[in-house]
């Protein structure tokens, strides 16, 4: 006897997006969701008019194809000819036709409060939808973390390797801090250049050898997830311009594509040439899993890029949000390819080693292992420290990739040494987003 299983249907909820007078709102869901308006599937919706004396409203249904979905919201207001912009995002945890809307403030204080003052449930508004009002932000930067997304932190920028004229740096989000509440956060290219130059001089013991602006190509290798960090990715890709001066979109980054397709001068910089790509790094404890294979391919791509000669040096900047866990996976697995003499633990230690951090960053001295070995000399370097990966699944991903690369299975498979895992990283998470006071 056979059993017929019905095809799982996406969860959904109905909402009313209602910007106030003079406000335009563009609402774009993450790739694991889509919108339905008047029975038609749409990629995004724009509601309202900047400068109008009246408000507007648009009812839509949010279809969630995964466990949750995120929406990126751009609010335009003020001068109709040159409007100001504010940004926020929200998560939709959908669990059926009566699903509720949940604002995401995890790690992002004041993310939506200045533009979405409140929401109403169907029970309170007497309809079958949840109302989402949107207003122009008021006041200055709110208390707490003023930026919606993490922003560039000099203490997290570190040179991982040099291959020929190409350089590999790691760090955290390269975005600039917001100047006003929920304001734009484009990439701060000139500051990133200065931080990389400073690290290069410090780590190589030279001065004036780091390439000048315009003499190298900066490649922003963003390791964020479009399904949960679409807002940050959007801020990054909009900082890059195509040959016609048009900023990029998330769609331009699909399937690891580079935007722009050929290096162009980036927006708001002093002549820096650049490109961007998006690798969705996901740790997975199951060897050979889809996520595991994807992460392994990412390290192979980085290895190939670093060992390709170009007419200009290429400077690769790999980063996740905090420059810690996913960045550590990519750095560690790149190094085990680049240096075949490295064992699993050596690659892991070097891949989780950065410039020494001030006391109190990342959980304090208990999270830092001082005086790590220099990758080139093999001797202890007082300017380097360890930031261990936050969860066992990250460690297991690095182990999986190492064992797969070396065809090690069963009793031959290697595990990270006690030395590599020294120091308890349990409270690192509580100290995000790792900004100095």
XYZ file of N, CA, C and O in Angstrom, residues 83-186:
416
model
N 15.047 63.346 -1.663
C 14.557 62.828 -0.377
C 15.667 62.212 0.482
O 16.669 61.718 -0.028
N 15.453 62.285 1.777
C 16.307 61.575 2.712
C 15.835 60.131 2.789
O 14.696 59.812 2.455
N 16.725 59.251 3.257
C 16.371 57.843 3.354
C 16.649 57.311 4.759
O 17.606 57.726 5.412
N 15.810 56.406 5.198
C 16.035 55.659 6.435
C 15.795 54.188 6.119
O 15.080 53.853 5.167
N 16.426 53.329 6.903
C 16.362 51.897 6.628
C 16.001 51.129 7.897
O 16.394 51.502 8.999
N 15.282 50.050 7.733
C 15.123 49.100 8.822
C 14.768 47.752 8.216
O 14.566 47.627 7.003
N 14.750 46.735 9.038
C 14.305 45.436 8.556
C 13.497 44.765 9.647
O 13.556 45.138 10.809
N 12.710 43.781 9.246
C 11.923 43.043 10.220
C 11.866 41.581 9.800
O 11.966 41.247 8.616
N 11.745 40.728 10.788
C 11.596 39.309 10.534
C 10.131 38.921 10.641
O 9.393 39.461 11.459
N 9.745 37.976 9.811
C 8.398 37.424 9.854
C 8.499 35.953 10.235
O 9.029 35.152 9.470
N 8.041 35.627 11.418
C 7.982 34.246 11.838
C 6.552 33.764 11.598
O 5.636 34.097 12.347
N 6.359 33.009 10.546
C 5.014 32.685 10.096
C 4.680 31.243 10.423
O 5.424 30.328 10.098
N 3.535 31.034 11.062
C 3.182 29.683 11.495
C 1.734 29.348 11.188
O 1.054 28.673 11.931
N 1.234 29.844 10.073
C -0.140 29.521 9.700
C -0.910 30.754 9.282
O -0.400 31.870 9.269
N -2.160 30.574 8.936
C -2.958 31.681 8.418
C -3.214 32.759 9.467
O -3.547 33.890 9.126
N -3.075 32.427 10.732
C -3.271 33.427 11.779
C -1.928 33.861 12.367
O -1.842 34.254 13.516
N -0.878 33.738 11.558
C 0.479 34.015 12.043
C 0.620 35.469 12.487
O -0.045 36.368 12.002
N 1.503 35.672 13.436
C 1.728 37.008 13.972
C 3.006 37.595 13.409
O 3.903 36.878 12.960
N 3.090 38.899 13.449
C 4.272 39.607 12.965
C 5.205 39.859 14.138
O 4.788 40.244 15.218
N 6.495 39.605 13.942
C 7.458 39.809 15.015
C 8.572 40.718 14.527
O 9.230 40.429 13.526
N 8.768 41.813 15.218
C 9.863 42.715 14.888
C 11.178 42.118 15.360
O 11.277 41.561 16.441
N 12.219 42.222 14.541
C 13.523 41.677 14.905
C 14.404 42.786 15.461
O 14.824 43.667 14.727
N 14.676 42.746 16.750
C 15.613 43.687 17.357
C 16.804 42.961 17.950
O 17.576 43.529 18.719
N 16.990 41.688 17.604
C 18.068 40.908 18.175
C 19.418 41.437 17.718
O 19.805 41.304 16.573
N 20.156 42.062 18.618
C 21.466 42.595 18.282
C 21.426 43.902 17.527
O 22.447 44.444 17.143
N 20.222 44.427 17.283
C 20.087 45.651 16.508
C 19.173 46.617 17.247
O 18.045 46.866 16.827
N 19.594 47.166 18.385
C 18.719 48.069 19.146
C 18.228 49.236 18.302
O 18.954 49.760 17.464
N 16.995 49.628 18.521
C 16.387 50.785 17.842
C 16.302 50.611 16.328
O 16.233 51.577 15.587
N 16.292 49.369 15.880
C 16.313 49.124 14.446
C 15.102 49.712 13.738
O 15.228 50.334 12.692
N 13.914 49.509 14.282
C 12.705 49.952 13.607
C 11.928 51.003 14.386
O 10.991 51.590 13.846
N 12.281 51.219 15.642
C 11.448 52.054 16.501
C 11.227 53.458 15.967
O 10.182 54.057 16.199
N 12.205 54.017 15.261
C 12.073 55.403 14.811
C 11.209 55.561 13.572
O 10.806 56.659 13.239
N 10.922 54.460 12.864
C 10.117 54.578 11.653
C 8.845 53.737 11.711
O 7.897 53.987 10.962
N 8.819 52.726 12.572
C 7.609 51.927 12.745
C 7.246 51.962 14.217
O 7.707 51.138 15.011
N 6.441 52.948 14.624
C 6.189 53.159 16.045
C 5.373 52.060 16.705
O 5.495 51.822 17.898
N 4.521 51.379 15.973
C 3.678 50.348 16.558
C 3.035 49.543 15.443
O 3.003 49.956 14.290
N 2.528 48.392 15.780
C 1.753 47.611 14.826
C 0.486 47.154 15.521
O 0.407 47.133 16.749
N -0.519 46.804 14.756
C -1.766 46.354 15.360
C -2.096 44.942 14.900
O -1.771 44.546 13.785
N -2.714 44.177 15.727
C -3.132 42.833 15.379
C -4.504 42.863 14.729
O -5.242 43.842 14.849
N -4.898 41.780 14.021
C -6.255 41.747 13.453
C -7.334 41.931 14.516
O -8.369 42.542 14.256
N -7.071 41.408 15.720
C -8.053 41.526 16.774
C -8.281 42.983 17.178
O -9.400 43.407 17.455
N -7.205 43.770 17.187
C -7.339 45.154 17.650
C -7.839 46.102 16.571
O -8.429 47.133 16.880
N -7.596 45.781 15.279
C -8.043 46.707 14.240
C -9.333 46.257 13.557
O -9.827 46.935 12.662
N -9.852 45.108 13.972
C -11.144 44.669 13.461
C -11.121 44.169 12.033
O -12.170 44.081 11.395
N -9.938 43.862 11.510
C -9.821 43.373 10.141
C -9.090 42.027 10.153
O -8.748 41.490 11.210
N -8.827 41.500 8.949
C -8.139 40.218 8.874
C -6.659 40.396 8.524
O -6.028 39.499 7.990
N -6.113 41.576 8.797
C -4.708 41.826 8.496
C -4.024 42.503 9.679
O -4.675 43.057 10.564
N -2.708 42.477 9.679
C -1.901 43.192 10.657
C -1.464 44.505 10.027
O -0.925 44.524 8.912
N -1.700 45.600 10.723
C -1.351 46.915 10.188
C 0.082 47.277 10.565
O 0.508 47.128 11.704
N 0.860 47.741 9.558
C 2.232 48.179 9.780
C 2.338 49.642 9.356
O 2.525 49.951 8.177
N 2.182 50.583 10.290
C 2.314 51.998 9.937
C 3.785 52.382 9.818
O 4.636 51.825 10.507
N 4.083 53.315 8.945
C 5.467 53.784 8.766
C 5.469 55.301 8.753
O 4.671 55.923 8.049
N 6.383 55.919 9.510
C 6.473 57.375 9.579
C 7.902 57.807 9.287
O 8.834 57.007 9.314
N 8.072 59.080 9.009
C 9.416 59.622 8.839
C 10.117 59.635 10.196
O 9.493 59.937 11.214
N 11.408 59.265 10.253
C 12.107 59.270 11.542
C 12.203 60.675 12.105
O 12.307 61.656 11.370
N 12.157 60.762 13.415
C 12.266 62.051 14.084
C 13.412 62.007 15.069
O 13.795 60.946 15.557
N 13.966 63.160 15.382
C 15.036 63.237 16.364
C 16.359 62.781 15.794
O 16.491 62.430 14.628
N 17.372 62.780 16.637
C 18.705 62.385 16.227
C 18.928 60.904 16.442
O 17.998 60.107 16.479
N 20.184 60.551 16.602
C 20.543 59.163 16.801
C 19.995 58.693 18.146
O 20.196 59.344 19.158
N 19.294 57.563 18.193
C 18.751 57.088 19.461
C 19.853 56.548 20.362
O 20.991 56.366 19.933
N 19.504 56.301 21.613
C 20.478 55.722 22.522
C 20.773 54.283 22.117
O 20.044 53.683 21.343
N 21.843 53.715 22.655
C 22.233 52.367 22.282
C 23.057 52.391 21.013
O 23.716 53.380 20.685
N 23.062 51.293 20.264
C 23.817 51.219 19.015
C 23.117 52.081 17.982
O 21.977 51.811 17.614
N 23.754 53.143 17.470
C 23.055 54.071 16.592
C 22.846 53.542 15.177
O 21.997 54.026 14.465
N 23.649 52.557 14.769
C 23.562 52.068 13.407
C 22.753 50.788 13.341
O 22.825 49.950 14.241
N 21.999 50.648 12.289
C 21.179 49.462 12.118
C 22.043 48.231 11.905
O 21.732 47.140 12.359
N 23.141 48.404 11.182
C 24.058 47.307 10.916
C 25.385 47.575 11.620
O 25.721 48.715 11.918
N 26.140 46.534 11.850
C 27.467 46.724 12.411
C 28.307 47.542 11.441
O 28.050 47.589 10.250
N 29.341 48.187 11.974
C 30.166 49.016 11.110
C 31.633 48.720 11.342
O 32.026 48.070 12.316
N 32.447 49.197 10.419
C 33.862 48.842 10.344
C 34.591 49.111 11.656
O 34.518 50.201 12.214
N 35.287 48.089 12.128
C 36.033 48.163 13.383
C 37.497 47.872 13.095
O 37.849 46.773 12.660
N 38.381 48.835 13.328
C 39.793 48.690 13.017
C 40.401 47.477 13.703
O 41.281 46.804 13.142
N 39.942 47.168 14.910
C 40.524 46.064 15.669
C 40.268 44.707 15.029
O 40.928 43.726 15.376
N 39.292 44.619 14.123
C 38.980 43.340 13.490
C 39.663 43.173 12.134
O 39.624 42.086 11.548
N 40.287 44.218 11.595
C 40.938 44.149 10.282
C 42.323 43.531 10.448
O 43.114 43.978 11.282
N 42.622 42.499 9.651
C 43.873 41.771 9.813
C 44.277 41.152 8.484
O 43.437 40.641 7.737
N 45.574 41.194 8.157
C 46.071 40.573 6.934
C 46.290 39.085 7.183
O 47.052 38.701 8.070
N 45.646 38.250 6.374
C 45.742 36.800 6.528
C 46.896 36.231 5.728
O 47.630 35.365 6.192
N 47.095 36.741 4.500
C 48.085 36.121 3.626
C 48.440 37.044 2.464
O 47.706 37.993 2.158
N 49.562 36.741 1.832
C 49.980 37.406 0.600
C 50.448 36.338 -0.363
O 51.245 35.465 -0.013
N 49.925 36.361 -1.600
C 50.315 35.414 -2.635
C 50.686 36.208 -3.877
O 49.815 36.793 -4.520
N 51.978 36.261 -4.189
C 52.422 37.134 -5.263
C 52.122 38.570 -4.883
O 52.473 39.021 -3.791
N 51.441 39.287 -5.752
C 51.072 40.671 -5.435
C 49.682 40.773 -4.824
O 49.248 41.860 -4.438
N 48.974 39.642 -4.726
C 47.627 39.654 -4.177
C 47.654 39.549 -2.656
O 48.521 38.880 -2.079
N 46.685 40.205 -2.005
C 46.624 40.243 -0.551
C 45.264 39.766 -0.070
O 44.245 39.986 -0.736
N 45.258 39.123 1.100
C 44.020 38.670 1.706
C 43.894 39.265 3.106
O 44.756 39.055 3.958
N 42.813 40.028 3.303
C 42.510 40.605 4.606
C 41.193 40.025 5.102
O 40.333 39.614 4.321
N 41.044 40.012 6.401
C 39.782 39.635 7.026
C 39.329 40.772 7.927
O 40.131 41.612 8.334
N 38.049 40.794 8.251
C 37.551 41.844 9.131
C 36.071 41.682 9.367
O 35.478 40.632 9.092
N 35.472 42.734 9.880
C 34.026 42.710 10.102
C 33.346 43.542 9.021
O 33.971 43.922 8.025
N 32.079 43.820 9.203
C 31.315 44.595 8.225
C 32.056 45.878 7.860
O 32.494 46.618 8.743
N 32.197 46.183 6.556
C 32.936 47.386 6.142
C 32.078 48.646 6.090
O 32.535 49.692 5.617
N 30.839 48.574 6.578
C 29.938 49.715 6.473
C 30.359 50.852 7.393
O 30.982 50.642 8.439
N 29.978 52.070 7.015
C 30.197 53.244 7.857
C 29.096 53.312 8.905
O 27.997 52.796 8.698
N 29.356 53.935 10.047
C 28.279 54.121 11.022
C 27.232 55.086 10.476
O 27.538 55.964 9.671
N 25.995 54.911 10.909
C 24.927 55.812 10.480
C 25.125 57.189 11.110
O 25.535 57.305 12.257
N 24.827 58.231 10.353
C 24.934 59.594 10.868
C 23.660 60.034 11.576
O 23.692 60.936 12.409
N 22.542 59.430 11.199
C 21.267 59.691 11.868
C 20.597 58.356 12.111
O 20.988 57.333 11.543
N 19.586 58.350 12.946
C 18.895 57.109 13.264
C 18.394 56.418 12.006
O 17.736 57.037 11.171
N 18.736 55.132 11.863
C 18.311 54.338 10.718
C 18.787 54.908 9.388
O 18.210 54.616 8.341
N 19.819 55.733 9.416
C 20.309 56.350 8.189
C 21.124 55.402 7.333
O 21.446 54.281 7.735
N 21.470 55.820 6.109
C 22.261 54.986 5.204
C 23.619 54.636 5.815
O 24.187 55.410 6.577
N 24.135 53.464 5.460
C 25.450 53.029 5.902
C 26.238 52.469 4.724
O 26.455 51.265 4.625
N 26.687 53.325 3.808
C 27.493 52.830 2.693
C 28.845 52.336 3.187
O 29.257 52.617 4.317
